[in-house]
């Protein structure tokens, strides 16, 4: 009995095992097929996720933030003027902005080629040294960004319209228009063809008081110079004064409020200097590569006179007088942004050729806006030559913190007595403005006469007379 039961149990277990194996073998292909279908999707998700993450990391790491340049110790801030805008492509070392300080303009070049993706400060804002200015996406080539395309005027040509469908062509066409009117500009937008000033009202009659005539204020587009001409339009334009102009105004007013300024005059017979230039100009140019001008004789004569009159080279500092044992002469140079005064160092040891070469170098740097702050710092005496503009006479203002300034003027023919006889001679008027708190009238007149003598006859300098 027990033997038969054991055989029955064994048969049951064997049959159950065979059924389980059959079921497992039938399920395995189905699971494998489903796994094979899902594997490409899982792999694709892995690839896309990795690729997207990798690309975003590259974009974030590629955008660089460009800092502003360092300023000299005497400069704390400046006004920025953007030369490029967001979306513009720039090459390496291409100018992106200029920072206008009290003394000079500092350039902001691109550190490498790329596209500007963000400006971190507004145009005209004050910036400090090494402040973060803009963000750059490095890369070669590339044109305007899509944002630039969106900013085009509405009058830009639109793409050609698609061909009409049969239902559209069967409808009657509208009557043709002889001359369609141009699209109107948006509010506040100035068409490119329009002049930068508003249309003036009708000309007032001569009996109308000037103060009663209405004046229109005009908003001038960026980049337009409102000061180049006066058209007679009854309008006015306000523009922000640059930092250099404001600094000049402040320094001149400070000089007027601080110094006891007095001016003395004299005149120079330029015959000898003009004759010397005519005689030796070719040899001078051949040897030194620069022309002998009018400035070098005056600069050298001023250095000679300053050595003979040290008080004119000195400065009053509260309760002390500071005497300088060197002669650094500031030379006024006119630029479109204002007057700058680069400095010639140790003029007492320079000759005409050295002075002319240094003046030429500083003049080029001034015209190109390349003067550094170090080129204009210091100075113990200033020379201003208004004669290049045809000035006949004038009283210059002292350049703080110096104590005197020499004003040169134009050369004009005048009748003067020579050995008891009237002769026509080329005469230049010169003026010396000085700080009367420090320099007495006798010293000022003596100093100016030494300049006159050294220009008219340079031999007195060589003989130390």
Short mmCIF file of C-alpha atoms in Angstrom, two decimals:
data_model
loop_
_atom_site.label_atom_id
_atom_site.label_comp_id
_atom_site.label_asym_id
_atom_site.label_seq_id
_atom_site.Cartn_x
_atom_site.Cartn_y
_atom_site.Cartn_z
CA UNK A 1 0.00 0.00 0.00
CA UNK A 2 2.71 2.38 0.95
CA UNK A 3 4.70 1.41 -2.09
CA UNK A 4 1.85 2.30 -4.46
CA UNK A 5 1.37 5.71 -2.76
CA UNK A 6 5.04 6.50 -3.11
CA UNK A 7 4.93 5.67 -6.81
CA UNK A 8 1.84 7.92 -7.29
CA UNK A 9 3.51 10.85 -5.52
CA UNK A 10 6.62 10.40 -7.59
CA UNK A 11 4.59 10.41 -10.82
CA UNK A 12 2.74 13.59 -9.72
CA UNK A 13 5.95 15.40 -8.95
CA UNK A 14 7.49 14.34 -12.22
CA UNK A 15 4.46 15.51 -14.21
CA UNK A 16 4.41 18.87 -12.39
CA UNK A 17 8.10 19.43 -13.11
CA UNK A 18 7.58 18.69 -16.80
CA UNK A 19 4.67 21.19 -16.99
CA UNK A 20 6.73 23.90 -15.23
CA UNK A 21 9.65 23.44 -17.60
CA UNK A 22 7.31 23.62 -20.59
CA UNK A 23 5.74 26.87 -19.29
CA UNK A 24 9.12 28.42 -18.59
CA UNK A 25 10.38 27.50 -22.02
CA UNK A 26 7.32 29.11 -23.62
CA UNK A 27 7.64 32.38 -21.57
CA UNK A 28 11.37 32.90 -22.09
CA UNK A 29 11.16 33.76 -25.84
CA UNK A 30 8.42 36.28 -25.13
CA UNK A 31 10.45 38.02 -22.41
CA UNK A 32 13.55 38.00 -24.58
CA UNK A 33 11.63 39.54 -27.48
CA UNK A 34 10.27 42.30 -25.27
CA UNK A 35 13.73 42.92 -23.85
CA UNK A 36 15.14 43.15 -27.37
CA UNK A 37 12.49 45.75 -28.25
CA UNK A 38 13.15 47.89 -25.16
CA UNK A 39 16.95 47.75 -25.30
CA UNK A 40 17.32 50.29 -28.22
CA UNK A 41 14.97 52.70 -26.48
CA UNK A 42 16.88 52.48 -23.21
CA UNK A 43 20.17 52.88 -25.06
CA UNK A 44 18.82 55.91 -26.96
CA UNK A 45 17.67 57.54 -23.74
CA UNK A 46 21.11 56.98 -22.26
CA UNK A 47 22.84 58.51 -25.30
CA UNK A 48 20.52 61.51 -25.54
CA UNK A 49 20.70 62.23 -21.84
CA UNK A 50 24.47 62.05 -21.87
CA UNK A 51 24.74 64.15 -25.02
CA UNK A 52 22.35 66.84 -23.78
CA UNK A 53 24.10 67.07 -20.45
CA UNK A 54 27.48 67.23 -22.16
CA UNK A 55 26.37 70.00 -24.55
CA UNK A 56 24.91 72.13 -21.79
CA UNK A 57 28.12 71.87 -19.83
CA UNK A 58 30.11 72.96 -22.89
CA UNK A 59 27.88 75.97 -23.47
CA UNK A 60 28.11 77.09 -19.88
CA UNK A 61 31.87 76.65 -19.74
CA UNK A 62 32.48 78.38 -23.10
CA UNK A 63 30.82 81.70 -22.23
CA UNK A 64 33.43 83.91 -20.62
CA UNK A 65 32.98 87.12 -18.67
CA UNK A 66 35.30 89.93 -19.75
CA UNK A 67 36.56 92.33 -17.10
CA UNK A 68 37.51 95.96 -17.65
CA UNK A 69 41.11 97.16 -17.69
CA UNK A 70 43.05 98.42 -14.71
CA UNK A 71 43.25 102.19 -14.23
CA UNK A 72 46.09 104.35 -13.03
CA UNK A 73 46.22 105.14 -9.32
CA UNK A 74 44.89 108.66 -9.88
CA UNK A 75 41.77 107.39 -11.71
CA UNK A 76 38.91 105.68 -9.88
CA UNK A 77 36.15 105.42 -12.49
CA UNK A 78 35.08 106.27 -16.01
CA UNK A 79 32.09 106.34 -18.37
CA UNK A 80 31.76 103.41 -20.78
CA UNK A 81 30.80 103.82 -24.43
CA UNK A 82 29.88 100.61 -26.25
CA UNK A 83 31.22 100.21 -29.78
CA UNK A 84 29.57 96.78 -30.17
CA UNK A 85 26.17 95.46 -29.19
CA UNK A 86 24.68 92.17 -28.06
CA UNK A 87 24.85 89.64 -30.87
CA UNK A 88 27.78 91.27 -32.67
CA UNK A 89 30.72 89.09 -33.68
CA UNK A 90 34.17 90.42 -32.81
CA UNK A 91 37.67 89.36 -33.74
CA UNK A 92 40.55 89.08 -31.33
CA UNK A 93 41.81 92.50 -30.16
CA UNK A 94 38.85 94.26 -31.86
CA UNK A 95 37.58 97.19 -29.82
CA UNK A 96 34.36 96.45 -27.96
CA UNK A 97 34.12 99.59 -25.82
CA UNK A 98 35.92 102.70 -24.66
CA UNK A 99 36.06 103.94 -21.08
CA UNK A 100 36.39 107.70 -20.88
CA UNK A 101 38.14 108.87 -17.74
CA UNK A 102 39.01 112.34 -16.49
CA UNK A 103 42.31 112.34 -18.37
CA UNK A 104 42.15 109.89 -21.27
CA UNK A 105 40.15 107.15 -22.98
CA UNK A 106 40.93 103.52 -22.12
CA UNK A 107 40.21 100.90 -24.79
CA UNK A 108 38.47 97.59 -24.08
CA UNK A 109 39.52 95.02 -26.73
CA UNK A 110 38.08 91.53 -27.17
CA UNK A 111 40.37 88.89 -25.60
CA UNK A 112 39.51 86.44 -28.41
CA UNK A 113 37.16 86.02 -31.35
CA UNK A 114 33.55 85.30 -30.54
CA UNK A 115 30.01 86.65 -30.20
CA UNK A 116 28.84 89.06 -27.53
CA UNK A 117 25.97 87.40 -25.69
CA UNK A 118 25.31 89.96 -22.94
CA UNK A 119 26.29 93.49 -21.94
CA UNK A 120 26.51 93.74 -18.16
CA UNK A 121 26.47 97.56 -17.95
CA UNK A 122 24.50 100.17 -19.86
CA UNK A 123 25.98 102.59 -22.36
CA UNK A 124 27.23 105.71 -20.57
CA UNK A 125 27.26 104.07 -17.13
CA UNK A 126 30.07 104.60 -14.65
CA UNK A 127 32.46 101.67 -14.31
CA UNK A 128 35.42 100.99 -12.04
CA UNK A 129 38.71 99.23 -12.66
CA UNK A 130 38.44 95.51 -13.50
CA UNK A 131 34.63 95.57 -13.31
CA UNK A 132 32.79 92.82 -15.20
CA UNK A 133 31.62 94.37 -18.48
CA UNK A 134 30.21 91.77 -20.88
CA UNK A 135 29.92 88.06 -21.71
CA UNK A 136 31.53 86.53 -24.79
CA UNK A 137 30.78 83.24 -26.56
CA UNK A 138 34.12 82.22 -28.13
CA UNK A 139 34.05 81.08 -31.73
CA UNK A 140 35.23 81.96 -35.21
CA UNK A 141 33.00 83.51 -37.87
CA UNK A 142 29.33 84.17 -37.50
CA UNK A 143 27.20 87.10 -38.46
CA UNK A 144 24.50 89.02 -36.72
CA UNK A 145 22.46 87.24 -34.11
CA UNK A 146 18.74 86.54 -34.61
CA UNK A 147 17.96 89.32 -32.15
CA UNK A 148 19.57 91.76 -34.52
CA UNK A 149 17.35 90.53 -37.37
CA UNK A 150 14.22 91.19 -35.32
CA UNK A 151 15.25 94.78 -34.78
CA UNK A 152 15.14 95.62 -38.51
CA UNK A 153 12.62 98.28 -39.53
CA UNK A 154 9.15 97.22 -40.53
CA UNK A 155 9.76 98.64 -43.99
CA UNK A 156 12.15 95.82 -44.89
CA UNK A 157 11.13 93.86 -47.97
CA UNK A 158 8.89 90.89 -47.20
CA UNK A 159 9.19 87.54 -49.04
CA UNK A 160 7.13 87.05 -52.19
CA UNK A 161 3.53 86.02 -51.61
CA UNK A 162 2.54 82.43 -52.60
CA UNK A 163 0.66 81.82 -55.83
CA UNK A 164 -3.14 82.22 -55.48
CA UNK A 165 -5.34 79.16 -55.32
CA UNK A 166 -8.06 78.60 -57.96
CA UNK A 167 -10.73 79.85 -55.57
CA UNK A 168 -8.74 83.04 -55.00
CA UNK A 169 -8.14 83.64 -58.70
CA UNK A 170 -11.84 83.33 -59.52
CA UNK A 171 -12.73 86.22 -57.24
CA UNK A 172 -12.60 89.72 -58.75
CA UNK A 173 -9.24 91.42 -58.23
CA UNK A 174 -9.14 94.76 -56.42
CA UNK A 175 -8.51 97.89 -58.51
CA UNK A 176 -4.79 98.68 -58.96
CA UNK A 177 -3.26 101.46 -56.85
CA UNK A 178 -1.26 104.08 -58.68
CA UNK A 179 1.31 104.91 -55.96
CA UNK A 180 1.16 103.03 -52.67
CA UNK A 181 2.17 105.13 -49.69
CA UNK A 182 5.27 104.00 -47.80
CA UNK A 183 4.76 102.35 -44.42
CA UNK A 184 4.65 104.72 -41.49
CA UNK A 185 7.49 104.41 -38.99
CA UNK A 186 6.68 103.24 -35.53
CA UNK A 187 6.21 105.74 -32.73
CA UNK A 188 9.51 107.22 -31.62
CA UNK A 189 11.34 105.80 -34.66
CA UNK A 190 13.25 108.18 -36.91
CA UNK A 191 13.44 107.08 -40.56
CA UNK A 192 16.94 106.74 -41.97
CA UNK A 193 16.20 109.24 -44.70
CA UNK A 194 15.02 111.90 -42.26
CA UNK A 195 17.44 114.60 -41.04
CA UNK A 196 18.53 114.42 -37.40
CA UNK A 197 16.63 117.59 -36.50
CA UNK A 198 12.93 118.32 -36.27
CA UNK A 199 11.17 120.28 -39.00
CA UNK A 200 11.33 123.93 -38.00
CA UNK A 201 8.14 125.93 -37.62
CA UNK A 202 7.40 128.84 -39.87
CA UNK A 203 9.98 131.64 -39.75
CA UNK A 204 8.87 134.32 -37.30
CA UNK A 205 8.33 137.84 -38.53
CA UNK A 206 10.90 140.49 -37.67
CA UNK A 207 8.45 142.18 -35.28
CA UNK A 208 8.15 139.05 -33.11
CA UNK A 209 10.37 139.11 -30.01
CA UNK A 210 12.97 136.34 -30.03
CA UNK A 211 11.93 135.12 -26.61
CA UNK A 212 8.36 134.63 -27.81
CA UNK A 213 9.33 132.25 -30.64
CA UNK A 214 8.68 128.64 -29.60
CA UNK A 215 11.73 126.39 -29.36
CA UNK A 216 11.50 122.67 -30.11
CA UNK A 217 13.61 120.17 -28.22
CA UNK A 218 14.97 117.43 -30.44
CA UNK A 219 16.00 113.89 -29.54
CA UNK A 220 19.12 113.17 -31.57
CA UNK A 221 19.77 109.56 -32.65
CA UNK A 222 22.89 107.93 -31.26
CA UNK A 223 25.95 108.54 -33.42
CA UNK A 224 24.73 111.86 -34.85
CA UNK A 225 26.84 114.93 -34.05
CA UNK A 226 24.44 117.80 -33.26
CA UNK A 227 27.23 120.40 -33.03
CA UNK A 228 28.60 120.22 -36.58
CA UNK A 229 26.37 122.91 -38.11
CA UNK A 230 23.71 125.51 -37.33
CA UNK A 231 20.81 125.25 -39.77
CA UNK A 232 18.58 128.05 -38.46
CA UNK A 233 15.96 125.62 -37.15
CA UNK A 234 14.13 126.82 -34.04
CA UNK A 235 15.19 123.89 -31.90
CA UNK A 236 17.82 123.00 -29.34
CA UNK A 237 19.67 119.79 -28.53
CA UNK A 238 21.01 118.64 -25.18
CA UNK A 239 23.89 116.17 -25.12
CA UNK A 240 25.76 114.74 -22.16
CA UNK A 241 29.19 116.33 -21.66
CA UNK A 242 32.01 113.80 -21.66
CA UNK A 243 34.12 113.27 -18.58
CA UNK A 244 37.18 114.94 -20.09
CA UNK A 245 35.23 118.13 -20.79
CA UNK A 246 33.80 118.14 -17.26
CA UNK A 247 37.26 117.56 -15.80
CA UNK A 248 38.70 120.45 -17.84
CA UNK A 249 35.89 122.71 -16.63
CA UNK A 250 36.46 121.72 -13.02
CA UNK A 251 40.23 122.21 -13.16
CA UNK A 252 40.00 125.61 -14.84
CA UNK A 253 37.43 126.81 -12.33
CA UNK A 254 39.57 125.51 -9.47
CA UNK A 255 42.53 127.44 -10.88
CA UNK A 256 40.45 130.61 -11.08
CA UNK A 257 39.26 130.18 -7.50
CA UNK A 258 42.68 129.24 -6.07
CA UNK A 259 45.36 131.28 -7.83
CA UNK A 260 46.01 135.00 -7.81
CA UNK A 261 46.54 135.00 -11.57
CA UNK A 262 48.28 137.85 -13.31
CA UNK A 263 49.46 138.08 -16.94
CA UNK A 264 52.45 139.92 -18.39
CA UNK A 265 53.20 140.32 -22.11
CA UNK A 266 56.07 140.71 -24.52
CA UNK A 267 56.75 140.33 -28.24
CA UNK A 268 59.33 138.36 -30.19
CA UNK A 269 60.93 139.20 -33.52
CA UNK A 270 60.77 135.85 -35.35
CA UNK A 271 63.10 136.86 -38.21
CA UNK A 272 66.14 134.93 -36.95
CA UNK A 273 64.18 131.76 -36.17
CA UNK A 274 62.42 131.79 -39.55
CA UNK A 275 65.75 132.31 -41.32
CA UNK A 276 67.39 129.49 -39.32
CA UNK A 277 64.59 127.08 -40.26
CA UNK A 278 64.90 127.97 -43.95
CA UNK A 279 68.68 127.55 -43.90
CA UNK A 280 68.96 124.23 -42.05
CA UNK A 281 65.59 122.52 -42.62
CA UNK A 282 66.80 120.03 -45.27
CA UNK A 283 69.86 118.99 -43.27
CA UNK A 284 67.78 118.75 -40.09
CA UNK A 285 65.20 116.47 -41.73
CA UNK A 286 67.87 114.33 -43.40
CA UNK A 287 69.65 113.70 -40.10
CA UNK A 288 66.78 113.46 -37.62
CA UNK A 289 63.80 112.43 -39.77
CA UNK A 290 61.59 115.22 -38.45
CA UNK A 291 61.06 118.88 -39.36
CA UNK A 292 62.32 121.74 -37.24
CA UNK A 293 59.15 123.47 -36.10
CA UNK A 294 58.31 126.49 -33.99
CA UNK A 295 57.71 124.60 -30.75
CA UNK A 296 61.16 123.17 -30.05
CA UNK A 297 62.92 126.58 -29.86
CA UNK A 298 60.26 127.84 -27.43
CA UNK A 299 60.34 124.66 -25.32
CA UNK A 300 64.12 124.80 -25.10
CA UNK A 301 64.08 128.54 -24.36
CA UNK A 302 61.50 127.97 -21.60
CA UNK A 303 63.69 125.29 -20.02
CA UNK A 304 66.66 127.68 -20.13
CA UNK A 305 64.62 130.47 -18.51
CA UNK A 306 63.23 128.13 -15.84
CA UNK A 307 66.75 127.13 -14.86
CA UNK A 308 67.58 130.81 -14.45
CA UNK A 309 64.31 131.55 -12.57
CA UNK A 310 63.65 128.51 -10.31
CA UNK A 311 60.67 130.12 -8.56
CA UNK A 312 58.64 129.94 -11.79
CA UNK A 313 59.33 126.18 -11.80
CA UNK A 314 58.26 125.87 -8.16
CA UNK A 315 54.82 125.43 -6.61
CA UNK A 316 53.15 126.69 -3.44
CA UNK A 317 51.93 123.79 -1.27
CA UNK A 318 50.04 125.18 1.73
CA UNK A 319 52.75 126.72 3.93
CA UNK A 320 55.69 125.40 1.89
CA UNK A 321 57.32 126.22 -1.45
CA UNK A 322 58.33 123.13 -3.42
CA UNK A 323 61.32 123.72 -5.70
CA UNK A 324 61.82 121.12 -8.45
CA UNK A 325 65.35 120.47 -9.73
CA UNK A 326 64.05 119.20 -13.06
CA UNK A 327 62.10 120.77 -15.91
CA UNK A 328 59.05 118.84 -17.17
CA UNK A 329 57.11 120.92 -19.68
CA UNK A 330 53.46 120.19 -20.49
CA UNK A 331 52.48 120.99 -24.08
CA UNK A 332 48.80 121.67 -24.75
CA UNK A 333 47.38 119.58 -27.63
CA UNK A 334 43.84 120.02 -28.97
CA UNK A 335 41.86 116.82 -29.64
CA UNK A 336 38.21 116.28 -30.67
CA UNK A 337 37.36 115.39 -27.06
CA UNK A 338 39.14 118.34 -25.48
CA UNK A 339 42.51 119.74 -24.54
CA UNK A 340 45.19 117.34 -23.31
CA UNK A 341 48.64 118.23 -21.95
CA UNK A 342 51.24 115.50 -22.48
CA UNK A 343 54.54 116.09 -20.71
CA UNK A 344 58.11 116.33 -22.00
CA UNK A 345 60.43 115.03 -19.27
CA UNK A 346 63.80 116.56 -18.37
CA UNK A 347 63.73 119.18 -21.10
CA UNK A 348 66.78 120.88 -19.58
CA UNK A 349 68.92 118.08 -21.07
CA UNK A 350 67.24 117.93 -24.52
CA UNK A 351 68.19 119.58 -27.81
CA UNK A 352 65.94 120.75 -30.66
CA UNK A 353 65.91 117.36 -32.42
CA UNK A 354 65.05 115.40 -29.28
CA UNK A 355 62.25 117.81 -28.47
CA UNK A 356 60.80 117.61 -31.99
CA UNK A 357 60.90 113.79 -32.00
CA UNK A 358 59.17 113.56 -28.63
CA UNK A 359 56.57 116.17 -29.64
CA UNK A 360 55.81 114.20 -32.81
CA UNK A 361 55.41 110.98 -30.82
CA UNK A 362 53.09 112.57 -28.26
CA UNK A 363 51.11 114.34 -30.99
CA UNK A 364 50.38 111.06 -32.81
CA UNK A 365 49.33 109.40 -29.57
CA UNK A 366 47.06 112.33 -28.72
CA UNK A 367 45.32 112.34 -32.12
CA UNK A 368 44.82 108.56 -31.99
CA UNK A 369 43.57 108.65 -28.41
CA UNK A 370 46.50 106.49 -27.26
CA UNK A 371 47.84 108.78 -24.55
CA UNK A 372 48.30 106.99 -21.25
CA UNK A 373 47.73 108.67 -17.92
CA UNK A 374 51.48 108.50 -17.30
CA UNK A 375 52.04 110.65 -20.42
CA UNK A 376 50.07 113.52 -18.84
CA UNK A 377 50.94 113.28 -15.16
CA UNK A 378 53.33 115.75 -13.60
CA UNK A 379 54.69 118.76 -15.40
CA UNK A 380 56.27 121.85 -13.86
CA UNK A 381 55.39 124.39 -16.58
CA UNK A 382 52.96 124.55 -19.53
CA UNK A 383 53.18 126.00 -23.05
CA UNK A 384 50.00 126.62 -25.06
CA UNK A 385 50.34 127.55 -28.74
CA UNK A 386 47.18 129.26 -29.93
CA UNK A 387 49.08 130.54 -32.94
CA UNK A 388 48.39 127.33 -34.86
CA UNK A 389 44.74 128.47 -34.98
CA UNK A 390 45.59 132.07 -35.91
CA UNK A 391 45.38 133.56 -32.42
CA UNK A 392 46.72 137.11 -32.21
CA UNK A 393 46.48 137.71 -28.48
CA UNK A 394 45.22 135.97 -25.35
CA UNK A 395 45.67 135.33 -21.63
CA UNK A 396 46.11 131.62 -20.81
CA UNK A 397 44.90 130.05 -17.55
CA UNK A 398 47.34 128.22 -15.27
CA UNK A 399 47.32 124.43 -15.46
CA UNK A 400 47.01 123.26 -11.81
CA UNK A 401 49.04 122.52 -9.77
CA UNK A 402 51.70 124.44 -11.72
CA UNK A 403 52.52 128.09 -11.10
CA UNK A 404 52.82 129.56 -14.61
CA UNK A 405 51.91 129.04 -18.27
CA UNK A 406 53.32 130.53 -21.47
CA UNK A 407 50.92 131.48 -24.25
CA UNK A 408 52.24 131.58 -27.84
CA UNK A 409 50.29 133.33 -30.60
CA UNK A 410 50.35 133.82 -34.35
CA UNK A 411 53.19 135.44 -36.31
CA UNK A 412 52.08 138.62 -38.10
CA UNK A 413 53.98 141.25 -40.04
CA UNK A 414 54.23 144.53 -38.17
CA UNK A 415 56.11 147.76 -38.58
CA UNK A 416 58.71 148.00 -35.83
CA UNK A 417 61.71 150.30 -35.27
CA UNK A 418 65.04 148.68 -36.17
CA UNK A 419 68.18 150.80 -35.60
CA UNK A 420 66.04 153.92 -35.66
CA UNK A 421 64.29 153.01 -38.92
CA UNK A 422 60.81 151.50 -39.48
CA UNK A 423 60.91 147.95 -40.86
CA UNK A 424 58.35 145.20 -41.41
CA UNK A 425 59.19 142.22 -39.22
CA UNK A 426 57.35 138.95 -38.35
CA UNK A 427 56.24 139.51 -34.75
CA UNK A 428 54.73 137.07 -32.23
CA UNK A 429 52.95 138.23 -29.09
CA UNK A 430 53.64 136.06 -26.03
CA UNK A 431 51.91 136.05 -22.64
CA UNK A 432 52.92 134.65 -19.27
CA UNK A 433 50.18 133.99 -16.72
CA UNK A 434 51.60 133.30 -13.26
CA UNK A 435 50.53 132.77 -9.65
CA UNK A 436 51.15 136.14 -8.02
CA UNK A 437 51.02 134.54 -4.55
CA UNK A 438 54.38 132.92 -5.31
CA UNK A 439 55.93 134.83 -8.23
CA UNK A 440 56.55 138.56 -8.04
CA UNK A 441 56.12 140.82 -11.05
CA UNK A 442 59.86 141.43 -11.38
CA UNK A 443 60.56 137.69 -11.59
CA UNK A 444 57.78 137.16 -14.13
CA UNK A 445 58.94 139.97 -16.42
CA UNK A 446 62.58 138.84 -16.18
CA UNK A 447 61.58 135.26 -16.99
CA UNK A 448 59.59 136.29 -20.07
CA UNK A 449 62.45 138.48 -21.34
CA UNK A 450 64.82 135.48 -21.08
CA UNK A 451 62.48 133.46 -23.31
CA UNK A 452 62.36 136.33 -25.80
CA UNK A 453 66.16 136.59 -25.90
CA UNK A 454 66.71 132.82 -26.26
CA UNK A 455 64.27 132.53 -29.17
CA UNK A 456 65.57 135.57 -31.03
CA UNK A 457 69.22 134.55 -30.54
CA UNK A 458 69.74 130.92 -29.37
CA UNK A 459 73.47 131.56 -28.93
CA UNK A 460 72.80 133.04 -25.48
CA UNK A 461 71.78 129.56 -24.28
CA UNK A 462 74.96 127.97 -25.56
CA UNK A 463 77.07 130.64 -23.86
CA UNK A 464 74.91 130.49 -20.71
CA UNK A 465 74.32 134.24 -20.73
#
